[in-house]
mmCIF file of C-alpha atoms in Angstrom:
data_model
loop_
_atom_site.group_PDB
_atom_site.id
_atom_site.type_symbol
_atom_site.label_atom_id
_atom_site.label_comp_id
_atom_site.label_asym_id
_atom_site.label_seq_id
_atom_site.Cartn_x
_atom_site.Cartn_y
_atom_site.Cartn_z
ATOM 1 C CA LYS A 1 -35.855 -50.822 -131.814
ATOM 2 C CA GLY A 2 -32.725 -52.883 -131.883
ATOM 3 C CA TRP A 3 -32.646 -53.088 -128.092
ATOM 4 C CA ARG A 4 -36.245 -54.155 -127.855
ATOM 5 C CA SER A 5 -36.007 -56.915 -130.464
ATOM 6 C CA GLN A 6 -32.682 -58.026 -128.972
ATOM 7 C CA LYS A 7 -34.277 -58.391 -125.542
ATOM 8 C CA GLY A 8 -37.366 -60.078 -126.890
ATOM 9 C CA LYS A 9 -35.260 -62.780 -128.465
ATOM 10 C CA ASN A 10 -34.213 -64.325 -125.174
ATOM 11 C CA ARG A 11 -37.472 -63.940 -123.306
ATOM 12 C CA GLY A 12 -37.319 -67.726 -123.026
ATOM 13 C CA CYS A 13 -34.489 -67.620 -120.410
ATOM 14 C CA VAL A 14 -36.146 -66.676 -117.137
ATOM 15 C CA LEU A 15 -35.732 -66.943 -113.379
ATOM 16 C CA THR A 16 -38.135 -69.453 -111.873
ATOM 17 C CA GLU A 17 -38.617 -70.321 -108.215
ATOM 18 C CA ILE A 18 -39.742 -73.319 -106.245
ATOM 19 C CA HIS A 19 -40.418 -73.742 -102.493
ATOM 20 C CA LEU A 20 -38.451 -76.728 -101.154
ATOM 21 C CA ASN A 21 -37.343 -78.461 -98.001
ATOM 22 C CA VAL A 22 -33.582 -78.223 -97.447
ATOM 23 C CA THR A 23 -33.523 -82.042 -97.475
ATOM 24 C CA ASP A 24 -34.946 -82.011 -101.049
ATOM 25 C CA LEU A 25 -31.601 -80.600 -102.188
ATOM 26 C CA ASP A 26 -30.053 -83.956 -101.298
ATOM 27 C CA LEU A 27 -26.857 -82.381 -100.023
ATOM 28 C CA GLY A 28 -26.749 -84.571 -96.928
ATOM 29 C CA TYR A 29 -28.250 -82.209 -94.343
ATOM 30 C CA GLU A 30 -30.753 -83.352 -91.766
ATOM 31 C CA THR A 31 -33.033 -80.449 -90.972
ATOM 32 C CA LYS A 32 -36.682 -79.422 -91.127
ATOM 33 C CA GLU A 33 -35.900 -75.954 -92.478
ATOM 34 C CA GLU A 34 -37.084 -74.781 -95.881
ATOM 35 C CA LEU A 35 -35.990 -72.471 -98.658
ATOM 36 C CA ILE A 36 -36.952 -70.802 -101.939
ATOM 37 C CA PHE A 37 -34.810 -72.224 -104.690
ATOM 38 C CA ARG A 38 -34.474 -70.030 -107.807
ATOM 39 C CA TYR A 39 -33.161 -71.372 -111.106
ATOM 40 C CA CYS A 40 -32.717 -70.303 -114.698
ATOM 41 C CA SER A 41 -34.654 -72.044 -117.458
ATOM 42 C CA GLY A 42 -35.751 -71.379 -120.991
ATOM 43 C CA SER A 43 -34.213 -71.408 -124.428
ATOM 44 C CA CYS A 44 -31.333 -69.349 -125.762
ATOM 45 C CA ASP A 45 -32.008 -70.360 -129.360
ATOM 46 C CA ALA A 46 -31.932 -66.901 -130.812
ATOM 47 C CA ALA A 47 -28.310 -65.993 -131.397
ATOM 48 C CA GLU A 48 -27.494 -63.212 -129.043
ATOM 49 C CA THR A 49 -24.168 -61.883 -130.274
ATOM 50 C CA THR A 50 -22.449 -61.752 -133.665
ATOM 51 C CA TYR A 51 -20.130 -64.422 -132.235
ATOM 52 C CA ASP A 52 -23.108 -66.759 -131.733
ATOM 53 C CA LYS A 53 -24.408 -65.878 -135.213
ATOM 54 C CA ILE A 54 -21.019 -66.738 -136.801
ATOM 55 C CA LEU A 55 -20.843 -70.060 -134.966
ATOM 56 C CA LYS A 56 -24.297 -70.928 -136.159
ATOM 57 C CA ASN A 57 -23.458 -70.011 -139.742
ATOM 58 C CA LEU A 58 -20.197 -71.930 -139.701
ATOM 59 C CA THR A 59 -21.874 -74.997 -138.278
ATOM 60 C CA ARG A 60 -24.535 -74.841 -140.952
ATOM 61 C CA GLN A 61 -21.808 -74.554 -143.593
ATOM 62 C CA LYS A 62 -20.112 -77.569 -141.979
ATOM 63 C CA LYS A 63 -16.841 -75.634 -141.576
ATOM 64 C CA LEU A 64 -16.496 -76.680 -137.910
ATOM 65 C CA VAL A 65 -17.159 -80.378 -138.266
ATOM 66 C CA ASN A 66 -14.560 -81.532 -135.710
ATOM 67 C CA ASP A 67 -15.263 -78.975 -133.056
ATOM 68 C CA LYS A 68 -18.011 -79.182 -130.525
ATOM 69 C CA VAL A 69 -19.225 -75.572 -130.297
ATOM 70 C CA ARG A 70 -21.743 -74.658 -127.684
ATOM 71 C CA GLN A 71 -24.616 -72.336 -128.159
ATOM 72 C CA ALA A 72 -25.489 -69.901 -125.444
ATOM 73 C CA CYS A 73 -26.978 -71.524 -122.306
ATOM 74 C CA CYS A 74 -29.542 -70.103 -119.899
ATOM 75 C CA ARG A 75 -27.426 -69.806 -116.722
ATOM 76 C CA PRO A 76 -27.287 -67.710 -113.551
ATOM 77 C CA THR A 77 -25.374 -64.448 -114.031
ATOM 78 C CA ALA A 78 -25.690 -63.663 -110.305
ATOM 79 C CA TYR A 79 -26.438 -65.763 -107.255
ATOM 80 C CA ASP A 80 -28.923 -65.212 -104.455
ATOM 81 C CA ASP A 81 -27.818 -64.306 -100.898
ATOM 82 C CA ASP A 82 -26.399 -67.049 -98.638
ATOM 83 C CA LEU A 83 -28.854 -69.316 -96.867
ATOM 84 C CA SER A 84 -28.280 -70.460 -93.273
ATOM 85 C CA PHE A 85 -30.130 -73.092 -91.306
ATOM 86 C CA LEU A 86 -29.924 -75.071 -88.097
ATOM 87 C CA ASP A 87 -29.816 -78.845 -88.467
ATOM 88 C CA ASP A 88 -31.441 -81.485 -86.246
ATOM 89 C CA ASN A 89 -28.265 -81.761 -84.174
ATOM 90 C CA LEU A 90 -28.254 -78.003 -83.499
ATOM 91 C CA VAL A 91 -25.387 -77.312 -85.905
ATOM 92 C CA TYR A 92 -25.579 -74.312 -88.219
ATOM 93 C CA HIS A 93 -24.805 -74.614 -91.936
ATOM 94 C CA ILE A 94 -24.501 -71.968 -94.651
ATOM 95 C CA LEU A 95 -25.162 -72.499 -98.329
ATOM 96 C CA LYS A 96 -23.353 -70.156 -100.788
ATOM 97 C CA LYS A 97 -24.077 -69.765 -104.504
ATOM 98 C CA HIS A 98 -26.908 -72.250 -104.235
ATOM 99 C CA SER A 99 -29.711 -70.276 -105.874
ATOM 100 C CA ALA A 100 -29.904 -67.947 -108.866
ATOM 101 C CA LYS A 101 -30.629 -64.222 -108.645
ATOM 102 C CA ARG A 102 -30.419 -63.223 -112.347
ATOM 103 C CA CYS A 103 -30.319 -65.213 -115.543
ATOM 104 C CA GLY A 104 -28.778 -64.699 -118.917
ATOM 105 C CA CYS A 105 -27.832 -66.494 -122.075
ATOM 106 C CA VAL A 106 -24.102 -66.927 -121.657
ATOM 107 C CA GLU B 1 -42.344 -87.633 -84.634
ATOM 108 C CA PRO B 2 -45.366 -85.595 -85.865
ATOM 109 C CA ALA B 3 -46.404 -85.149 -82.228
ATOM 110 C CA LEU B 4 -43.007 -83.743 -81.404
ATOM 111 C CA SER B 5 -42.768 -81.428 -84.341
ATOM 112 C CA LYS B 6 -46.336 -80.211 -83.935
ATOM 113 C CA GLY B 7 -46.425 -76.644 -82.773
ATOM 114 C CA ASN B 8 -42.700 -76.005 -82.941
ATOM 115 C CA ASN B 9 -43.082 -72.268 -83.289
ATOM 116 C CA CYS B 10 -39.333 -71.709 -83.344
ATOM 117 C CA LEU B 11 -38.939 -73.946 -86.407
ATOM 118 C CA ASP B 12 -41.854 -72.237 -88.093
ATOM 119 C CA ALA B 13 -40.226 -68.867 -87.401
ATOM 120 C CA ALA B 14 -36.930 -70.065 -88.926
ATOM 121 C CA LYS B 15 -38.768 -71.261 -92.008
ATOM 122 C CA ALA B 16 -40.602 -67.955 -92.354
ATOM 123 C CA CYS B 17 -37.290 -66.074 -92.021
ATOM 124 C CA ASN B 18 -35.634 -67.959 -94.854
ATOM 125 C CA LEU B 19 -38.640 -67.355 -97.103
ATOM 126 C CA ASN B 20 -38.225 -63.575 -96.522
ATOM 127 C CA ASP B 21 -35.308 -62.039 -98.433
ATOM 128 C CA THR B 22 -34.393 -59.483 -95.791
ATOM 129 C CA CYS B 23 -34.518 -61.898 -92.849
ATOM 130 C CA LYS B 24 -32.669 -64.582 -94.779
ATOM 131 C CA ARG B 25 -29.877 -62.152 -95.737
ATOM 132 C CA PHE B 26 -29.341 -60.734 -92.221
ATOM 133 C CA ARG B 27 -29.633 -64.143 -90.645
ATOM 134 C CA SER B 28 -26.811 -65.574 -92.792
ATOM 135 C CA ALA B 29 -24.905 -62.362 -92.214
ATOM 136 C CA TYR B 30 -24.610 -63.172 -88.493
ATOM 137 C CA ILE B 31 -24.496 -66.984 -88.712
ATOM 138 C CA THR B 32 -21.377 -66.650 -90.847
ATOM 139 C CA PRO B 33 -19.161 -64.715 -88.424
ATOM 140 C CA CYS B 34 -20.708 -66.392 -85.379
ATOM 141 C CA THR B 35 -19.790 -69.906 -86.644
ATOM 142 C CA SER B 36 -16.450 -69.212 -88.370
ATOM 143 C CA SER B 37 -13.492 -70.221 -86.222
ATOM 144 C CA THR B 38 -10.349 -68.098 -86.268
ATOM 145 C CA SER B 39 -6.789 -69.298 -85.785
ATOM 146 C CA ASN B 40 -6.871 -69.082 -82.006
ATOM 147 C CA ASP B 41 -10.557 -68.865 -81.135
ATOM 148 C CA ILE B 42 -13.910 -70.475 -81.931
ATOM 149 C CA CYS B 43 -15.070 -67.253 -83.597
ATOM 150 C CA ASN B 44 -14.536 -63.508 -83.860
ATOM 151 C CA LYS B 45 -16.877 -62.429 -81.072
ATOM 152 C CA ARG B 46 -16.702 -58.727 -82.064
ATOM 153 C CA LYS B 47 -17.854 -59.460 -85.627
ATOM 154 C CA CYS B 48 -20.514 -61.853 -84.402
ATOM 155 C CA HIS B 49 -21.893 -59.222 -82.023
ATOM 156 C CA LYS B 50 -21.909 -56.528 -84.696
ATOM 157 C CA ALA B 51 -23.801 -58.771 -87.135
ATOM 158 C CA LEU B 52 -26.304 -59.703 -84.402
ATOM 159 C CA ARG B 53 -26.942 -56.030 -83.659
ATOM 160 C CA LEU B 54 -27.502 -55.457 -87.383
ATOM 161 C CA PHE B 55 -29.969 -58.390 -87.538
ATOM 162 C CA PHE B 56 -32.125 -56.942 -84.732
ATOM 163 C CA ASP B 57 -31.827 -53.390 -86.123
ATOM 164 C CA LYS B 58 -32.766 -54.263 -89.722
ATOM 165 C CA VAL B 59 -35.122 -57.234 -89.628
ATOM 166 C CA PRO B 60 -38.821 -56.568 -88.809
ATOM 167 C CA PRO B 61 -39.779 -57.777 -85.311
ATOM 168 C CA LYS B 62 -42.290 -60.179 -86.816
ATOM 169 C CA HIS B 63 -39.342 -62.276 -88.022
ATOM 170 C CA SER B 64 -36.543 -61.445 -85.484
ATOM 171 C CA TYR B 65 -38.792 -61.762 -82.419
ATOM 172 C CA GLY B 66 -40.456 -64.731 -84.028
ATOM 173 C CA MET B 67 -37.234 -66.654 -83.679
ATOM 174 C CA LEU B 68 -36.125 -65.188 -80.365
ATOM 175 C CA PHE B 69 -39.387 -65.158 -78.474
ATOM 176 C CA CYS B 70 -41.202 -68.181 -79.954
ATOM 177 C CA SER B 71 -43.341 -70.178 -77.525
ATOM 178 C CA CYS B 72 -42.322 -73.805 -76.921
ATOM 179 C CA ARG B 73 -43.782 -77.042 -75.635
ATOM 180 C CA ASP B 74 -40.824 -79.365 -76.047
ATOM 181 C CA ILE B 75 -37.023 -79.413 -75.803
ATOM 182 C CA ALA B 76 -36.432 -79.514 -79.573
ATOM 183 C CA CYS B 77 -38.141 -76.144 -79.664
ATOM 184 C CA THR B 78 -36.480 -74.573 -76.613
ATOM 185 C CA GLU B 79 -33.038 -75.752 -77.704
ATOM 186 C CA ARG B 80 -33.559 -74.172 -81.115
ATOM 187 C CA ARG B 81 -34.671 -70.953 -79.388
ATOM 188 C CA ARG B 82 -31.571 -70.981 -77.226
ATOM 189 C CA GLN B 83 -29.406 -71.423 -80.353
ATOM 190 C CA THR B 84 -30.919 -68.403 -82.112
ATOM 191 C CA ILE B 85 -28.045 -66.064 -81.117
ATOM 192 C CA VAL B 86 -25.354 -68.765 -81.592
ATOM 193 C CA PRO B 87 -24.499 -68.718 -77.870
ATOM 194 C CA VAL B 88 -21.263 -70.669 -78.212
ATOM 195 C CA CYS B 89 -19.813 -67.541 -79.852
ATOM 196 C CA SER B 90 -21.987 -64.602 -78.817
ATOM 197 C CA TYR B 91 -22.760 -65.614 -75.208
ATOM 198 C CA GLU B 92 -20.477 -68.150 -73.576
ATOM 199 C CA ASP B 93 -16.928 -67.351 -72.592
ATOM 200 C CA LYS B 94 -14.069 -69.200 -70.944
ATOM 201 C CA GLU B 95 -14.739 -67.522 -67.625
ATOM 202 C CA LYS B 96 -17.909 -66.146 -66.086
ATOM 203 C CA PRO B 97 -17.194 -62.620 -64.802
ATOM 204 C CA ASN B 98 -18.914 -61.095 -61.811
ATOM 205 C CA CYS B 99 -22.070 -59.315 -62.957
ATOM 206 C CA LEU B 100 -21.061 -55.954 -61.448
ATOM 207 C CA ASN B 101 -17.711 -56.092 -63.242
ATOM 208 C CA LEU B 102 -19.549 -56.940 -66.452
ATOM 209 C CA GLN B 103 -21.836 -53.975 -65.822
ATOM 210 C CA ASP B 104 -18.778 -51.742 -65.460
ATOM 211 C CA SER B 105 -17.379 -52.858 -68.841
ATOM 212 C CA CYS B 106 -20.817 -52.326 -70.382
ATOM 213 C CA LYS B 107 -20.914 -48.778 -69.055
ATOM 214 C CA LYS B 108 -17.625 -47.992 -70.767
ATOM 215 C CA ASN B 109 -19.234 -48.568 -74.124
ATOM 216 C CA TYR B 110 -21.716 -46.042 -75.537
ATOM 217 C CA ILE B 111 -24.084 -48.592 -77.160
ATOM 218 C CA CYS B 112 -24.056 -50.985 -74.222
ATOM 219 C CA ARG B 113 -24.584 -48.235 -71.622
ATOM 220 C CA SER B 114 -27.607 -46.738 -73.377
ATOM 221 C CA ARG B 115 -29.187 -50.100 -74.179
ATOM 222 C CA LEU B 116 -28.759 -51.353 -70.636
ATOM 223 C CA ALA B 117 -30.419 -48.162 -69.356
ATOM 224 C CA ASP B 118 -33.327 -48.736 -71.794
ATOM 225 C CA PHE B 119 -33.685 -52.286 -70.497
ATOM 226 C CA PHE B 120 -33.851 -51.181 -66.889
ATOM 227 C CA THR B 121 -36.394 -48.506 -67.764
ATOM 228 C CA ASN B 122 -38.659 -50.442 -70.125
ATOM 229 C CA CYS B 123 -38.688 -53.870 -68.404
ATOM 230 C CA GLN B 124 -39.152 -52.514 -64.845
ATOM 231 C CA PRO B 125 -41.536 -54.873 -63.064
ATOM 232 C CA GLU B 126 -44.553 -53.526 -61.155
ATOM 233 C CA SER B 127 -46.593 -56.132 -59.286
ATOM 234 C CA ARG B 128 -49.652 -53.895 -58.977
ATOM 235 C CA SER B 129 -50.070 -53.360 -62.746
ATOM 236 C CA ILE B 130 -52.079 -55.779 -64.953
ATOM 237 C CA SER B 131 -49.133 -56.316 -67.334
ATOM 238 C CA SER B 132 -46.661 -56.630 -64.386
ATOM 239 C CA CYS B 133 -44.691 -53.804 -66.058
ATOM 240 C CA LEU B 134 -44.324 -50.313 -64.674
ATOM 241 C CA LYS B 135 -44.354 -48.913 -68.255
ATOM 242 C CA GLU B 136 -47.272 -51.165 -69.345
ATOM 243 C CA ASN B 137 -45.653 -51.595 -72.764
ATOM 244 C CA TYR B 138 -44.453 -55.072 -73.756
ATOM 245 C CA ALA B 139 -43.156 -53.947 -77.142
ATOM 246 C CA ASP B 140 -40.732 -51.430 -75.548
ATOM 247 C CA CYS B 141 -39.525 -54.067 -73.080
ATOM 248 C CA LEU B 142 -38.823 -56.633 -75.851
ATOM 249 C CA LEU B 143 -37.129 -53.959 -77.957
ATOM 250 C CA ALA B 144 -34.902 -53.023 -74.991
ATOM 251 C CA TYR B 145 -34.107 -56.691 -74.237
ATOM 252 C CA SER B 146 -33.274 -57.602 -77.851
ATOM 253 C CA GLY B 147 -31.178 -54.418 -78.016
ATOM 254 C CA LEU B 148 -28.777 -55.938 -75.560
ATOM 255 C CA ILE B 149 -27.958 -58.783 -77.938
ATOM 256 C CA GLY B 150 -24.609 -57.971 -79.511
ATOM 257 C CA THR B 151 -23.274 -56.092 -76.486
ATOM 258 C CA VAL B 152 -21.056 -57.469 -73.683
ATOM 259 C CA MET B 153 -24.337 -57.745 -71.767
ATOM 260 C CA THR B 154 -25.787 -60.177 -74.371
ATOM 261 C CA PRO B 155 -28.498 -62.174 -72.566
ATOM 262 C CA ASN B 156 -29.776 -65.677 -73.386
ATOM 263 C CA TYR B 157 -32.128 -68.342 -72.020
ATOM 264 C CA ILE B 158 -30.322 -70.110 -69.186
ATOM 265 C CA ASP B 159 -32.190 -73.421 -69.297
ATOM 266 C CA SER B 160 -34.611 -75.318 -71.543
ATOM 267 C CA SER B 161 -37.500 -75.389 -69.092
ATOM 268 C CA SER B 162 -38.295 -71.743 -68.418
ATOM 269 C CA LEU B 163 -38.136 -68.218 -69.794
ATOM 270 C CA SER B 164 -35.385 -67.267 -67.385
ATOM 271 C CA VAL B 165 -32.646 -65.261 -69.034
ATOM 272 C CA ALA B 166 -29.289 -63.896 -67.894
ATOM 273 C CA PRO B 167 -26.169 -62.332 -69.283
ATOM 274 C CA TRP B 168 -22.976 -64.413 -69.042
ATOM 275 C CA CYS B 169 -22.060 -63.555 -65.449
ATOM 276 C CA ASP B 170 -22.680 -64.597 -61.840
ATOM 277 C CA CYS B 171 -22.371 -63.133 -58.361
ATOM 278 C CA SER B 172 -19.491 -65.158 -56.976
ATOM 279 C CA ASN B 173 -16.688 -63.073 -55.456
ATOM 280 C CA SER B 174 -19.014 -60.112 -54.901
ATOM 281 C CA GLY B 175 -17.774 -59.380 -51.390
ATOM 282 C CA ASN B 176 -19.838 -56.629 -49.763
ATOM 283 C CA ASP B 177 -21.651 -55.968 -53.066
ATOM 284 C CA ILE B 178 -23.428 -59.327 -53.088
ATOM 285 C CA GLU B 179 -26.900 -57.804 -52.638
ATOM 286 C CA GLU B 180 -26.373 -55.265 -55.367
ATOM 287 C CA CYS B 181 -25.041 -58.015 -57.624
ATOM 288 C CA LEU B 182 -28.022 -60.295 -57.013
ATOM 289 C CA LYS B 183 -30.428 -57.454 -57.556
ATOM 290 C CA PHE B 184 -28.785 -56.832 -60.957
ATOM 291 C CA LEU B 185 -28.801 -60.503 -61.951
ATOM 292 C CA ASN B 186 -32.360 -61.097 -60.762
ATOM 293 C CA PHE B 187 -33.595 -58.207 -62.886
ATOM 294 C CA PHE B 188 -32.800 -60.572 -65.800
ATOM 295 C CA GLN B 189 -33.461 -63.991 -64.286
ATOM 296 C CA ASP B 190 -36.573 -63.321 -62.316
ATOM 297 C CA ASN B 191 -38.360 -60.478 -64.082
ATOM 298 C CA THR B 192 -42.159 -60.934 -64.382
ATOM 299 C CA CYS B 193 -42.495 -57.911 -66.720
ATOM 300 C CA LEU B 194 -40.018 -59.420 -69.197
ATOM 301 C CA LYS B 195 -41.414 -62.963 -68.870
ATOM 302 C CA ASN B 196 -44.959 -61.714 -69.479
ATOM 303 C CA ALA B 197 -43.811 -59.705 -72.473
ATOM 304 C CA ILE B 198 -42.062 -62.743 -74.019
ATOM 305 C CA GLN B 199 -45.028 -64.944 -73.259
ATOM 306 C CA ALA B 200 -47.488 -62.444 -74.774
ATOM 307 C CA PHE B 201 -45.503 -62.270 -77.979
ATOM 308 C CA GLY B 202 -45.110 -66.081 -78.204
ATOM 309 C CA ASN B 203 -48.786 -66.665 -77.640
ATOM 310 C CA GLY B 204 -49.775 -63.941 -80.063
ATOM 311 C CA THR B 205 -51.847 -62.354 -77.336
ATOM 312 C CA ASP B 206 -51.770 -58.639 -76.666
ATOM 313 C CA VAL B 207 -51.316 -58.069 -80.409
ATOM 314 C CA THR B 208 -52.369 -54.434 -80.147
ATOM 315 C CA VAL B 209 -48.991 -53.274 -78.891
ATOM 316 C CA TRP B 210 -47.128 -54.522 -81.941
#
């Protein structure tokens, strides 16, 4: 039961994909090739660990007034395979760690 | 601009490849070694060849042939097609060896020897047959041809105006073997069976054999 409810809490943080032109990435490449860009989005509101729970409680009790503590963020925990493409001047380029493969509240 | 990009089948094939997880992975897996310069060379040719062989072994022909045998109407397309195998690393070399010498080095390697034999068997032209191939099987000819990519006999398109292909060799300094050398080279450069097979794939005709 614990596992199920724990998992359900962060259902908000999910992998989403969008079909783009490489030029949409605005990284300075001139090419007509395309890609699938995958990213992580959704909320990590529900405290995932005891650590997060303690931070939340301490913030509520105003015991951490001077410190900026961050809640968990929905971020890639693994990246997609490299992407290669040929640009308009017939030069190859390779993008690494450009697209998410798995997401998590970290 | 739209007129030029219209019907660039090679670009469409590259797009389709990157939208397919398997093709995208194995494409990057050979682009990386084929474009990484080493301390004293433009690339590690051995690693580039190995990754190219893996690409043609693992990626479905729909995608791999799509990029290698795409049909073209303009130079932007044919140049892209010529760049598919990253010729500056996988194909070109400082010197052009004699084709018969290259054939000898191919025969010393198990993979190269068997794939060259497959190519001569499956792309054998026959002027009296409808397909121009003795074996009447385009798929087997294209498989044998693409199988040579990543061996010392790696072939590529030699110009941007035709479907003529050749390995990186010529027939200068052939001595008495000049006829044998030209026969070997012309099997690549002037092979109606292979040309028809490439054309049939590019035009999407003769779909039944795939």
